[in-house]
Amino acid sequence: DIVMAQSPLSLPVTPGEPAAISCRSSQSLLHSNGDNYVEWYLQKPGQSPQLLIYLASNRAAGVPDRFSGSGSGTDFTLKISRVEAEDVGVYYCMQALQTPRTFGQGTKVEI
Amino acid sequence: QVQLVQSATEVKKPGSSVRVSCKASGGTFSTSTINWVRQAPGQGLEWMGRIIPMLNIADYAQNLQDRITLNADKSTSTAYMELRSLRPEDTAVYYCARRETALDLGLDSWGQGTLVTVSS
């Protein structure tokens, strides 16, 4: 199984400041079609997870443009350009290259 | 966009089975792949398996393969997850989540979650 490792696991943030979360995979997530099969999800307190980013760098519908994803191969990053209070929660990366799908441990973002 | 509504909270005894439903509306169930993800109290997300209702093909996480069955009823746009031989460590919130089968656009819709408590 592909292991996904996130860092940091806890991230104190200040509103208006940038933030970044790293995700590393134990195997390359680069498909032969040129896409990187990593997704990012945010689970706000008391809610179901919601999709933020797919194929490493594509924002899902309705996701604010302050969120961006980057990376290739085994190293990926989720960035928030200017954190807002509503961004608190736990962020997960997930590999979608092969089954079983696997998630990172989660990064708790709090103000 | 597809909305997913799951069945209600369950309390089960160890050794029994649970069946959680996930009803889709507002989209095309037949082009969806339904994934199941669980979250133990205070823990992270664990992928359990997925089913393609159109093809009735499912695959499972290896650690659950002997105890889990996924199926779907296309006539009612409902997916089901059955977990057998329940153990206290199966206590978790169980989520269904949908992906467009032919596209790699992520799990774009999630159910509200179903809490399953396993306790004697």
mmCIF file of N, CA and C in Angstrom, chain B residues 55-99:
data_model
loop_
_atom_site.group_PDB
_atom_site.id
_atom_site.type_symbol
_atom_site.label_atom_id
_atom_site.label_comp_id
_atom_site.label_asym_id
_atom_site.label_seq_id
_atom_site.Cartn_x
_atom_site.Cartn_y
_atom_site.Cartn_z
ATOM 1 N N LEU B 55 -21.570 -1.267 -13.136
ATOM 2 C CA LEU B 55 -20.954 -2.553 -13.459
ATOM 3 C C LEU B 55 -21.111 -3.571 -12.338
ATOM 4 N N ASN B 56 -21.591 -3.104 -11.192
ATOM 5 C CA ASN B 56 -21.699 -3.949 -9.994
ATOM 6 C C ASN B 56 -20.361 -4.582 -9.652
ATOM 7 N N ILE B 57 -19.315 -3.793 -9.789
ATOM 8 C CA ILE B 57 -17.974 -4.237 -9.440
ATOM 9 C C ILE B 57 -17.518 -3.501 -8.189
ATOM 10 N N ALA B 58 -16.972 -4.269 -7.232
ATOM 11 C CA ALA B 58 -16.504 -3.665 -5.992
ATOM 12 C C ALA B 58 -15.088 -4.145 -5.688
ATOM 13 N N ASP B 59 -14.334 -3.301 -5.015
ATOM 14 C CA ASP B 59 -13.078 -3.770 -4.432
ATOM 15 C C ASP B 59 -12.923 -3.188 -3.041
ATOM 16 N N TYR B 60 -12.143 -3.902 -2.228
ATOM 17 C CA TYR B 60 -12.145 -3.674 -0.793
ATOM 18 C C TYR B 60 -10.735 -3.511 -0.242
ATOM 19 N N ALA B 61 -10.654 -2.805 0.873
ATOM 20 C CA ALA B 61 -9.408 -2.779 1.633
ATOM 21 C C ALA B 61 -9.127 -4.186 2.143
ATOM 22 N N GLN B 62 -7.873 -4.574 2.059
ATOM 23 C CA GLN B 62 -7.516 -5.954 2.385
ATOM 24 C C GLN B 62 -7.848 -6.321 3.827
ATOM 25 N N ASN B 63 -7.706 -5.362 4.737
ATOM 26 C CA ASN B 63 -7.946 -5.668 6.153
ATOM 27 C C ASN B 63 -9.427 -5.881 6.465
ATOM 28 N N LEU B 64 -10.307 -5.543 5.530
ATOM 29 C CA LEU B 64 -11.741 -5.703 5.752
ATOM 30 C C LEU B 64 -12.360 -6.731 4.808
ATOM 31 N N GLN B 65 -11.574 -7.228 3.886
ATOM 32 C CA GLN B 65 -12.104 -8.011 2.771
ATOM 33 C C GLN B 65 -12.980 -9.190 3.201
ATOM 34 N N ASP B 66 -12.640 -9.788 4.330
ATOM 35 C CA ASP B 66 -13.401 -10.962 4.773
ATOM 36 C C ASP B 66 -14.718 -10.606 5.436
ATOM 37 N N ARG B 67 -14.922 -9.326 5.772
ATOM 38 C CA ARG B 67 -16.091 -8.950 6.577
ATOM 39 C C ARG B 67 -17.000 -7.926 5.903
ATOM 40 N N ILE B 68 -16.596 -7.395 4.748
ATOM 41 C CA ILE B 68 -17.358 -6.292 4.154
ATOM 42 C C ILE B 68 -17.961 -6.701 2.814
ATOM 43 N N THR B 69 -19.155 -6.198 2.548
ATOM 44 C CA THR B 69 -19.770 -6.339 1.239
ATOM 45 C C THR B 69 -20.374 -4.993 0.841
ATOM 46 N N LEU B 70 -20.057 -4.561 -0.364
ATOM 47 C CA LEU B 70 -20.665 -3.357 -0.926
ATOM 48 C C LEU B 70 -21.582 -3.777 -2.063
ATOM 49 N N ASN B 71 -22.761 -3.190 -2.101
ATOM 50 C CA ASN B 71 -23.609 -3.385 -3.266
ATOM 51 C C ASN B 71 -24.420 -2.127 -3.510
ATOM 52 N N ALA B 72 -25.168 -2.148 -4.599
ATOM 53 C CA ALA B 72 -25.915 -0.960 -4.994
ATOM 54 C C ALA B 72 -27.178 -1.365 -5.724
ATOM 55 N N ASP B 73 -28.199 -0.564 -5.535
ATOM 56 C CA ASP B 73 -29.488 -0.758 -6.217
ATOM 57 C C ASP B 73 -29.673 0.414 -7.172
ATOM 58 N N LYS B 74 -29.473 0.172 -8.451
ATOM 59 C CA LYS B 74 -29.564 1.259 -9.424
ATOM 60 C C LYS B 74 -30.980 1.815 -9.512
ATOM 61 N N SER B 75 -31.974 0.970 -9.250
ATOM 62 C CA SER B 75 -33.368 1.427 -9.392
ATOM 63 C C SER B 75 -33.721 2.495 -8.356
ATOM 64 N N THR B 76 -33.033 2.483 -7.214
ATOM 65 C CA THR B 76 -33.307 3.475 -6.171
ATOM 66 C C THR B 76 -32.114 4.401 -5.919
ATOM 67 N N SER B 77 -31.085 4.267 -6.721
ATOM 68 C CA SER B 77 -29.860 5.094 -6.577
ATOM 69 C C SER B 77 -29.308 5.018 -5.161
ATOM 70 N N THR B 78 -29.276 3.813 -4.628
ATOM 71 C CA THR B 78 -28.837 3.618 -3.254
ATOM 72 C C THR B 78 -27.686 2.612 -3.195
ATOM 73 N N ALA B 79 -26.646 2.974 -2.474
ATOM 74 C CA ALA B 79 -25.525 2.079 -2.219
ATOM 75 C C ALA B 79 -25.593 1.590 -0.777
ATOM 76 N N TYR B 80 -25.064 0.395 -0.561
ATOM 77 C CA TYR B 80 -25.104 -0.218 0.759
ATOM 78 C C TYR B 80 -23.719 -0.729 1.143
ATOM 79 N N MET B 81 -23.439 -0.608 2.430
ATOM 80 C CA MET B 81 -22.219 -1.172 2.998
ATOM 81 C C MET B 81 -22.623 -2.080 4.149
ATOM 82 N N GLU B 82 -22.255 -3.357 4.046
ATOM 83 C CA GLU B 82 -22.511 -4.292 5.138
ATOM 84 C C GLU B 82 -21.184 -4.705 5.754
ATOM 85 N N LEU B 83 -21.113 -4.622 7.061
ATOM 86 C CA LEU B 83 -19.923 -5.048 7.781
ATOM 87 C C LEU B 83 -20.351 -6.094 8.801
ATOM 88 N N ARG B 84 -19.690 -7.238 8.777
ATOM 89 C CA ARG B 84 -20.075 -8.385 9.595
ATOM 90 C C ARG B 84 -19.077 -8.604 10.727
ATOM 91 N N SER B 85 -19.453 -9.494 11.634
ATOM 92 C CA SER B 85 -18.584 -9.853 12.759
ATOM 93 C C SER B 85 -18.002 -8.616 13.428
ATOM 94 N N LEU B 86 -18.890 -7.703 13.801
ATOM 95 C CA LEU B 86 -18.471 -6.412 14.333
ATOM 96 C C LEU B 86 -17.666 -6.555 15.622
ATOM 97 N N ARG B 87 -16.689 -5.672 15.739
ATOM 98 C CA ARG B 87 -15.825 -5.619 16.921
ATOM 99 C C ARG B 87 -15.899 -4.214 17.504
ATOM 100 N N PRO B 88 -15.576 -4.042 18.767
ATOM 101 C CA PRO B 88 -15.600 -2.691 19.339
ATOM 102 C C PRO B 88 -14.748 -1.699 18.529
ATOM 103 N N GLU B 89 -13.671 -2.158 17.942
ATOM 104 C CA GLU B 89 -12.803 -1.258 17.167
ATOM 105 C C GLU B 89 -13.428 -0.841 15.831
ATOM 106 N N ASP B 90 -14.585 -1.396 15.480
ATOM 107 C CA ASP B 90 -15.316 -0.937 14.300
ATOM 108 C C ASP B 90 -16.176 0.281 14.620
ATOM 109 N N THR B 91 -16.213 0.682 15.876
ATOM 110 C CA THR B 91 -16.941 1.897 16.246
ATOM 111 C C THR B 91 -16.336 3.078 15.500
ATOM 112 N N ALA B 92 -17.172 3.751 14.716
ATOM 113 C CA ALA B 92 -16.672 4.817 13.851
ATOM 114 C C ALA B 92 -17.849 5.522 13.183
ATOM 115 N N VAL B 93 -17.546 6.660 12.580
ATOM 116 C CA VAL B 93 -18.481 7.285 11.647
ATOM 117 C C VAL B 93 -18.141 6.758 10.261
ATOM 118 N N TYR B 94 -19.151 6.265 9.579
ATOM 119 C CA TYR B 94 -18.978 5.695 8.246
ATOM 120 C C TYR B 94 -19.543 6.686 7.221
ATOM 121 N N TYR B 95 -18.715 7.020 6.232
ATOM 122 C CA TYR B 95 -19.106 7.952 5.193
ATOM 123 C C TYR B 95 -19.157 7.246 3.836
ATOM 124 N N CYS B 96 -20.148 7.612 3.026
ATOM 125 C CA CYS B 96 -20.069 7.299 1.607
ATOM 126 C C CYS B 96 -19.629 8.577 0.889
ATOM 127 N N ALA B 97 -18.937 8.400 -0.195
ATOM 128 C CA ALA B 97 -18.437 9.541 -0.968
ATOM 129 C C ALA B 97 -18.430 9.151 -2.434
ATOM 130 N N ARG B 98 -18.738 10.112 -3.273
ATOM 131 C CA ARG B 98 -18.958 9.823 -4.674
ATOM 132 C C ARG B 98 -17.852 10.396 -5.554
ATOM 133 N N ARG B 99 -17.493 9.624 -6.563
ATOM 134 C CA ARG B 99 -16.551 10.083 -7.594
ATOM 135 C C ARG B 99 -17.178 9.781 -8.950
#
